[in-house]
mmCIF file of C-alpha atoms and ligand atoms in Angstrom:
data_model
loop_
_atom_site.group_PDB
_atom_site.id
_atom_site.type_symbol
_atom_site.label_atom_id
_atom_site.label_comp_id
_atom_site.label_asym_id
_atom_site.label_seq_id
_atom_site.Cartn_x
_atom_site.Cartn_y
_atom_site.Cartn_z
ATOM 1 C CA MET A 1237 6.759 -11.085 8.017
ATOM 2 C CA LYS A 1238 7.853 -14.066 6.568
ATOM 3 C CA MET A 1239 9.735 -13.937 3.101
ATOM 4 C CA VAL A 1240 10.389 -17.089 1.463
ATOM 5 C CA GLU A 1241 12.444 -17.033 -1.711
ATOM 6 C CA SER A 1242 10.559 -18.821 -4.256
ATOM 7 C CA LEU A 1243 11.737 -17.159 -7.663
ATOM 8 C CA LEU A 1244 10.281 -18.646 -10.769
ATOM 9 C CA THR A 1245 13.276 -19.513 -12.614
ATOM 10 C CA LYS A 1246 11.659 -21.773 -15.431
ATOM 11 C CA ASN A 1247 9.040 -18.539 -16.106
ATOM 12 C CA ARG A 1248 9.531 -16.640 -19.222
ATOM 13 C CA CYS A 1249 10.111 -13.545 -16.991
ATOM 14 C CA MET A 1250 13.130 -14.955 -15.902
ATOM 15 C CA THR A 1251 14.263 -17.411 -19.051
ATOM 16 C CA THR A 1252 13.740 -15.051 -21.864
ATOM 17 C CA SER A 1253 13.109 -11.436 -21.278
ATOM 18 C CA LYS A 1254 15.653 -10.901 -18.408
ATOM 19 C CA LYS A 1255 14.689 -6.893 -18.869
ATOM 20 C CA VAL A 1256 15.852 -4.913 -15.622
ATOM 21 C CA MET A 1257 13.621 -2.324 -15.021
ATOM 22 C CA VAL A 1258 14.061 0.956 -12.970
ATOM 23 C CA ILE A 1259 11.249 1.010 -10.143
ATOM 24 C CA LYS A 1260 9.235 4.038 -10.099
ATOM 25 C CA GLY A 1261 6.481 2.504 -7.704
ATOM 26 C CA LEU A 1262 4.518 -0.675 -6.603
ATOM 27 C CA MET A 1263 1.158 -1.940 -7.643
ATOM 28 C CA LEU A 1264 -0.919 -3.703 -5.095
ATOM 29 C CA HIS A 1265 -3.107 -7.029 -6.500
ATOM 30 C CA SER A 1266 -5.368 -9.572 -5.299
ATOM 31 C CA VAL A 1267 -5.628 -12.794 -7.388
ATOM 32 C CA GLY A 1268 -8.997 -12.857 -8.452
ATOM 33 C CA CYS A 1269 -9.698 -16.228 -7.446
ATOM 34 C CA SER A 1270 -10.720 -18.249 -4.671
ATOM 35 C CA ARG A 1271 -7.121 -19.816 -4.171
ATOM 36 C CA PRO A 1272 -5.361 -19.025 -0.741
ATOM 37 C CA ASP A 1273 -2.394 -21.010 -1.325
ATOM 38 C CA ALA A 1274 0.793 -19.508 -3.143
ATOM 39 C CA MET A 1275 2.440 -22.807 -3.383
ATOM 40 C CA SER A 1276 -0.382 -23.261 -5.860
ATOM 41 C CA PHE A 1277 0.419 -20.444 -7.954
ATOM 42 C CA ILE A 1278 3.943 -21.226 -8.110
ATOM 43 C CA LYS A 1279 3.782 -24.108 -8.867
ATOM 44 C CA ASN A 1280 1.684 -22.964 -12.074
ATOM 45 C CA TRP A 1281 3.511 -20.207 -12.855
ATOM 46 C CA ASN A 1282 7.487 -22.015 -12.582
ATOM 47 C CA ASN A 1283 6.834 -22.932 -15.955
ATOM 48 C CA ASN A 1284 8.446 -22.321 -19.794
ATOM 49 C CA SER A 1285 5.358 -21.823 -21.440
ATOM 50 C CA VAL A 1286 4.029 -19.299 -18.899
ATOM 51 C CA SER A 1287 4.770 -15.564 -19.350
ATOM 52 C CA LYS A 1288 3.006 -13.867 -16.875
ATOM 53 C CA CYS A 1289 4.419 -13.316 -13.755
ATOM 54 C CA VAL A 1290 4.345 -11.071 -10.618
ATOM 55 C CA HIS A 1291 7.348 -10.250 -7.716
ATOM 56 C CA ALA A 1292 5.506 -11.966 -5.248
ATOM 57 C CA PHE A 1293 2.552 -13.588 -3.925
ATOM 58 C CA ILE A 1294 1.007 -13.152 -0.522
ATOM 59 C CA ASP A 1295 -0.442 -16.464 1.481
ATOM 60 C CA ALA A 1296 -3.991 -15.728 2.661
ATOM 61 C CA ASN A 1297 -3.689 -19.320 5.055
ATOM 62 C CA ASP A 1298 -0.347 -17.861 7.262
ATOM 63 C CA GLY A 1299 0.461 -14.311 5.373
ATOM 64 C CA THR A 1300 4.075 -15.701 4.356
ATOM 65 C CA VAL A 1301 5.371 -13.480 1.184
ATOM 66 C CA TYR A 1302 7.034 -15.962 -1.404
ATOM 67 C CA HIS A 1303 9.650 -13.576 -3.519
ATOM 68 C CA THR A 1304 9.101 -15.053 -6.959
ATOM 69 C CA LEU A 1305 10.534 -12.524 -9.508
ATOM 70 C CA PRO A 1306 14.260 -10.441 -8.633
ATOM 71 C CA TRP A 1307 12.703 -6.933 -7.817
ATOM 72 C CA ASN A 1308 14.357 -4.897 -10.507
ATOM 73 C CA TYR A 1309 12.851 -7.467 -13.391
ATOM 74 C CA ARG A 1310 10.338 -6.736 -15.670
ATOM 75 C CA GLY A 1311 7.007 -8.096 -14.468
ATOM 76 C CA TRP A 1312 3.490 -9.191 -16.146
ATOM 77 C CA HIS A 1313 1.005 -8.085 -13.999
ATOM 78 C CA ALA A 1314 -0.304 -4.695 -14.536
ATOM 79 C CA GLY A 1315 -1.715 -5.421 -18.599
ATOM 80 C CA GLY A 1316 -0.434 -1.985 -19.156
ATOM 81 C CA SER A 1317 2.702 0.389 -19.290
ATOM 82 C CA GLY A 1318 2.776 -0.157 -15.831
ATOM 83 C CA ASN A 1319 4.548 -3.462 -16.022
ATOM 84 C CA ASN A 1320 7.839 -1.528 -17.458
ATOM 85 C CA TYR A 1321 8.583 0.065 -13.818
ATOM 86 C CA LEU A 1322 6.630 -1.240 -11.295
ATOM 87 C CA ILE A 1323 6.916 -4.107 -8.885
ATOM 88 C CA GLY A 1324 3.655 -5.965 -8.500
ATOM 89 C CA CYS A 1325 2.278 -8.592 -5.738
ATOM 90 C CA GLU A 1326 -0.491 -10.700 -5.593
ATOM 91 C CA MET A 1327 -2.419 -11.268 -2.135
ATOM 92 C CA CYS A 1328 -4.089 -14.785 -2.801
ATOM 93 C CA GLU A 1329 -7.696 -14.719 -1.619
ATOM 94 C CA PRO A 1330 -10.021 -16.867 0.569
ATOM 95 C CA ASP A 1331 -11.437 -20.363 -0.087
ATOM 96 C CA CYS A 1332 -14.431 -19.685 0.589
ATOM 97 C CA ILE A 1333 -15.604 -17.122 -1.979
ATOM 98 C CA THR A 1334 -17.175 -18.196 -4.932
ATOM 99 C CA TYR A 1335 -16.908 -15.868 -8.052
ATOM 100 C CA ILE A 1336 -20.312 -15.754 -10.080
ATOM 101 C CA LYS A 1337 -19.338 -13.308 -12.283
ATOM 102 C CA ASN A 1338 -16.891 -10.969 -13.421
ATOM 103 C CA ALA A 1339 -15.329 -9.416 -10.374
ATOM 104 C CA THR A 1340 -18.910 -10.014 -8.162
ATOM 105 C CA PHE A 1341 -18.720 -13.373 -5.967
ATOM 106 C CA THR A 1342 -20.833 -14.822 -3.414
ATOM 107 C CA CYS A 1343 -19.136 -15.804 0.818
ATOM 108 C CA SER A 1344 -20.178 -18.636 2.530
ATOM 109 C CA ASN A 1345 -17.917 -18.123 5.370
ATOM 110 C CA LEU A 1346 -17.498 -14.337 5.988
ATOM 111 C CA GLU A 1347 -15.591 -14.538 9.210
ATOM 112 C CA ARG A 1348 -13.089 -16.576 7.922
ATOM 113 C CA ALA A 1349 -12.973 -14.750 4.550
ATOM 114 C CA GLN A 1350 -12.136 -11.666 6.802
ATOM 115 C CA LYS A 1351 -9.831 -13.194 8.499
ATOM 116 C CA MET A 1352 -7.913 -14.810 5.650
ATOM 117 C CA THR A 1353 -8.087 -10.856 4.022
ATOM 118 C CA THR A 1354 -6.707 -9.290 7.404
ATOM 119 C CA THR A 1355 -3.698 -11.409 7.307
ATOM 120 C CA THR A 1356 -2.826 -10.600 3.066
ATOM 121 C CA TYR A 1357 -3.535 -6.746 4.087
ATOM 122 C CA ASN A 1358 -1.191 -7.215 7.104
ATOM 123 C CA SER A 1359 1.634 -8.973 5.284
ATOM 124 C CA ALA A 1360 1.382 -6.680 2.387
ATOM 125 C CA VAL A 1361 1.809 -3.708 4.602
ATOM 126 C CA GLU A 1362 4.988 -5.102 5.831
ATOM 127 C CA LEU A 1363 5.776 -6.324 2.434
ATOM 128 C CA TYR A 1364 5.584 -2.361 0.844
ATOM 129 C CA ALA A 1365 6.769 -0.614 3.752
ATOM 130 C CA TYR A 1366 9.982 -3.151 3.366
ATOM 131 C CA LEU A 1367 10.105 -2.430 -0.591
ATOM 132 C CA CYS A 1368 9.395 1.474 -0.269
ATOM 133 C CA GLN A 1369 12.373 1.431 2.025
ATOM 134 C CA GLN A 1370 15.019 -0.431 -0.265
ATOM 135 C CA PHE A 1371 14.220 1.133 -3.600
ATOM 136 C CA LYS A 1372 13.058 4.901 -1.681
ATOM 137 C CA LEU A 1373 9.695 4.960 -2.954
ATOM 138 C CA ASP A 1374 7.485 7.537 -1.252
ATOM 139 C CA PRO A 1375 4.076 5.202 0.086
ATOM 140 C CA PHE A 1376 1.933 8.149 -0.562
ATOM 141 C CA THR A 1377 2.537 8.798 -4.195
ATOM 142 C CA GLN A 1378 4.225 5.923 -5.613
ATOM 143 C CA ILE A 1379 2.087 2.841 -4.413
ATOM 144 C CA TRP A 1380 -0.929 2.101 -6.772
ATOM 145 C CA SER A 1381 -3.809 -0.713 -6.728
ATOM 146 C CA HIS A 1382 -4.451 -2.204 -9.946
ATOM 147 C CA ASN A 1383 -7.571 -0.772 -10.052
ATOM 148 C CA GLU A 1384 -6.197 2.766 -9.679
ATOM 149 C CA GLY A 1385 -3.777 1.957 -12.416
ATOM 150 C CA GLY A 1386 -6.573 0.794 -14.741
ATOM 151 C CA LYS A 1387 -8.584 4.397 -14.316
ATOM 152 C CA GLN A 1388 -4.767 6.289 -14.643
ATOM 153 C CA GLY A 1389 -4.587 4.612 -17.761
ATOM 154 C CA PHE A 1390 -1.048 2.193 -17.229
ATOM 155 C CA ALA A 1391 -2.990 -1.080 -16.095
ATOM 156 C CA SER A 1392 -5.883 -3.022 -17.624
ATOM 157 C CA GLY A 1393 -8.921 -2.411 -16.248
ATOM 158 C CA HIS A 1394 -9.190 -4.704 -13.123
ATOM 159 C CA VAL A 1395 -10.762 -3.906 -9.989
ATOM 160 C CA ASP A 1396 -8.073 -5.495 -7.759
ATOM 161 C CA PRO A 1397 -7.943 -5.710 -4.800
ATOM 162 C CA GLU A 1398 -10.540 -3.094 -3.603
ATOM 163 C CA HIS A 1399 -13.497 -5.306 -4.731
ATOM 164 C CA LEU A 1400 -12.221 -7.867 -2.682
ATOM 165 C CA TRP A 1401 -12.329 -5.293 0.608
ATOM 166 C CA THR A 1402 -15.734 -3.807 -0.429
ATOM 167 C CA GLN A 1403 -17.470 -6.902 -1.139
ATOM 168 C CA LEU A 1404 -16.520 -8.606 2.642
ATOM 169 C CA ASN A 1405 -17.078 -5.124 4.449
ATOM 170 C CA MET A 1406 -13.673 -4.768 5.201
ATOM 171 C CA PRO A 1407 -12.629 -1.365 6.297
ATOM 172 C CA TYR A 1408 -9.622 -1.158 4.014
ATOM 173 C CA THR A 1409 -8.667 1.436 1.344
ATOM 174 C CA MET A 1410 -5.619 2.011 -0.992
ATOM 175 C CA ASN A 1411 -5.735 5.766 1.262
ATOM 176 C CA GLY A 1412 -5.684 3.576 4.243
ATOM 177 C CA PHE A 1413 -2.929 1.363 2.646
ATOM 178 C CA ARG A 1414 -0.603 4.077 1.974
ATOM 179 C CA HIS A 1415 -0.959 5.614 5.201
ATOM 180 C CA ASP A 1416 -0.381 2.045 7.157
ATOM 181 C CA VAL A 1417 2.626 1.596 5.093
ATOM 182 C CA SER A 1418 4.078 4.679 6.044
ATOM 183 C CA VAL A 1419 3.452 4.103 9.551
ATOM 184 C CA ALA A 1420 5.394 0.517 9.254
ATOM 185 C CA MET A 1421 7.863 2.248 7.579
ATOM 186 C CA GLY A 1422 9.238 3.112 11.260
ATOM 187 C CA LYS A 1423 8.436 6.583 10.649
ATOM 188 C CA SER A 1424 5.782 6.269 13.556
ATOM 189 C CA ILE A 1425 5.528 9.241 15.823
ATOM 190 C CA ASP A 1426 5.559 8.096 19.657
ATOM 191 C CA THR A 1427 2.875 10.167 21.387
ATOM 192 C CA SER A 1428 2.867 7.835 24.268
ATOM 193 C CA GLY A 1429 4.499 11.197 26.489
ATOM 194 C CA GLU A 1430 1.814 13.851 24.720
ATOM 195 C CA LYS A 1431 -1.200 15.171 26.304
ATOM 196 C CA LEU A 1432 -3.188 16.213 23.894
ATOM 197 C CA PRO A 1433 -4.484 18.542 23.048
ATOM 198 C CA LYS A 1434 -1.635 20.929 23.308
ATOM 199 C CA LYS A 1435 -0.835 24.518 22.053
ATOM 200 C CA VAL A 1436 1.680 24.998 19.484
ATOM 201 C CA ARG A 1437 3.949 27.975 18.162
ATOM 202 C CA VAL A 1438 4.233 28.439 14.664
ATOM 203 C CA ARG A 1439 7.674 29.510 13.847
ATOM 204 C CA VAL A 1440 7.407 30.492 10.000
ATOM 205 C CA ASP A 1441 5.516 32.703 8.258
ATOM 206 C CA ASP A 1442 3.458 30.951 6.094
ATOM 207 C CA LEU A 1443 2.653 27.275 6.886
ATOM 208 C CA ASN A 1444 0.398 24.976 4.476
ATOM 209 C CA ILE A 1445 -2.270 23.011 6.089
ATOM 210 C CA ARG A 1446 -3.040 19.727 4.454
ATOM 211 C CA THR A 1447 -5.987 17.684 4.046
ATOM 212 C CA GLY A 1448 -4.332 14.453 5.778
ATOM 213 C CA PRO A 1449 -0.760 14.038 7.499
ATOM 214 C CA SER A 1450 1.226 14.014 4.446
ATOM 215 C CA THR A 1451 3.057 16.721 1.920
ATOM 216 C CA SER A 1452 1.359 14.409 -0.668
ATOM 217 C CA TYR A 1453 -2.197 15.441 0.604
ATOM 218 C CA LYS A 1454 -4.119 18.684 -0.988
ATOM 219 C CA LYS A 1455 -3.171 22.269 0.778
ATOM 220 C CA THR A 1456 -6.200 23.297 1.783
ATOM 221 C CA GLY A 1457 -5.066 26.845 3.478
ATOM 222 C CA LYS A 1458 -2.148 28.491 4.659
ATOM 223 C CA TYR A 1459 -1.630 30.055 8.213
ATOM 224 C CA THR A 1460 -0.130 33.456 7.470
ATOM 225 C CA GLY A 1461 2.083 34.905 10.563
ATOM 226 C CA ALA A 1462 3.124 33.345 13.478
ATOM 227 C CA GLY A 1463 0.854 32.282 15.885
ATOM 228 C CA VAL A 1464 -0.675 29.658 18.514
ATOM 229 C CA PHE A 1465 -2.649 26.456 17.768
ATOM 230 C CA THR A 1466 -4.339 23.807 19.159
ATOM 231 C CA ILE A 1467 -3.243 20.535 18.111
ATOM 232 C CA VAL A 1468 -5.565 17.443 18.891
ATOM 233 C CA GLU A 1469 -3.847 14.389 17.456
ATOM 234 C CA ILE A 1470 -0.671 13.636 15.843
ATOM 235 C CA GLN A 1471 0.474 11.336 12.906
ATOM 236 C CA ASN A 1472 3.145 9.939 11.099
ATOM 237 C CA GLY A 1473 3.607 11.026 7.560
ATOM 238 C CA ILE A 1474 5.937 11.905 4.573
ATOM 239 C CA GLY A 1475 7.847 15.291 4.902
ATOM 240 C CA SER A 1476 7.782 15.941 8.833
ATOM 241 C CA LYS A 1477 10.235 14.343 10.679
ATOM 242 C CA LYS A 1478 8.346 15.593 13.985
ATOM 243 C CA GLY A 1479 4.786 14.506 12.427
ATOM 244 C CA TRP A 1480 1.683 16.194 11.540
ATOM 245 C CA GLY A 1481 -0.942 17.536 13.834
ATOM 246 C CA LEU A 1482 -4.397 17.553 13.461
ATOM 247 C CA LEU A 1483 -5.822 21.178 13.802
ATOM 248 C CA LYS A 1484 -8.408 21.723 16.630
ATOM 249 C CA SER A 1485 -10.785 23.856 13.943
ATOM 250 C CA TYR A 1486 -10.694 20.972 11.648
ATOM 251 C CA ALA A 1487 -11.214 18.015 14.259
ATOM 252 C CA ALA A 1488 -14.562 16.951 12.893
ATOM 253 C CA LYS A 1489 -13.725 16.471 9.660
ATOM 254 C CA ARG A 1490 -10.135 15.712 10.182
ATOM 255 C CA ASP A 1491 -8.641 17.663 7.005
ATOM 256 C CA GLY A 1492 -6.640 20.160 8.775
ATOM 257 C CA TRP A 1493 -3.093 19.452 9.095
ATOM 258 C CA ILE A 1494 0.322 21.152 9.851
ATOM 259 C CA ALA A 1495 4.132 19.762 9.727
ATOM 260 C CA LEU A 1496 4.766 19.796 13.539
ATOM 261 C CA ASP A 1497 8.608 20.643 12.196
ATOM 262 C CA TYR A 1498 7.473 23.994 11.880
ATOM 263 C CA ALA A 1499 5.941 24.563 15.495
ATOM 264 C CA GLU A 1500 7.045 24.133 18.997
ATOM 265 C CA ASP A 1501 5.492 23.211 22.129
ATOM 266 C CA VAL A 1502 4.231 26.629 24.331
HETATM 267 ZN ZN1 ZN B 1224 -4.593 -7.172 -10.458
#
């Protein structure tokens, strides 16, 4: 990830408010207009008459991250109480889309738009992994999109960035983003030497089965009593140093995972 310091020293978020916040999470945005060039936002926003501001812009041409506001300064991006405790970063959007009404747009070059969107997504994953590590945040429970924040009542009712991904037929989702951030945090498990499927013995009396590879996923059941089980896939995730194993009996729907910290190879 290439990060460039471009603090908006003339923006009101820096000149007047200078309110330091306790960081409780990260919000992901996309700019909602056809402007891939991060510097064009920075030029416009580095101005004493502008009070809206974000902590970083991600350029859609090359993925460069421009750091625009000290991470612990209160920003002006969520349109709700989230501004008081969330870092907010904007992904720039492709130059070949045209907004026609609200969040709906047309696209003149899908391949180009997808390439630019992949570029900003990948940089956002790296940036959010860095921020989670820096501020000890859990990627599964402390990252929201603007869209999610609006639905949960701490942001305005915008639909970014999911509206961009959906309309460009990208495979990205916020759940996928959170997962990718956790992998980028260096917590990925090296499974190259593993032969899967493999059998493991559970060492504890009751072990939760969760719908995904992290303690932030719902419990779907519990194993009671030690036993031997077949693992068909291993993924990293919060809450288990040795990773999470997908149980064979849940393999079709991929919704039954156990923490391998509590299991040993048979
Ligand atoms: Zn937004």
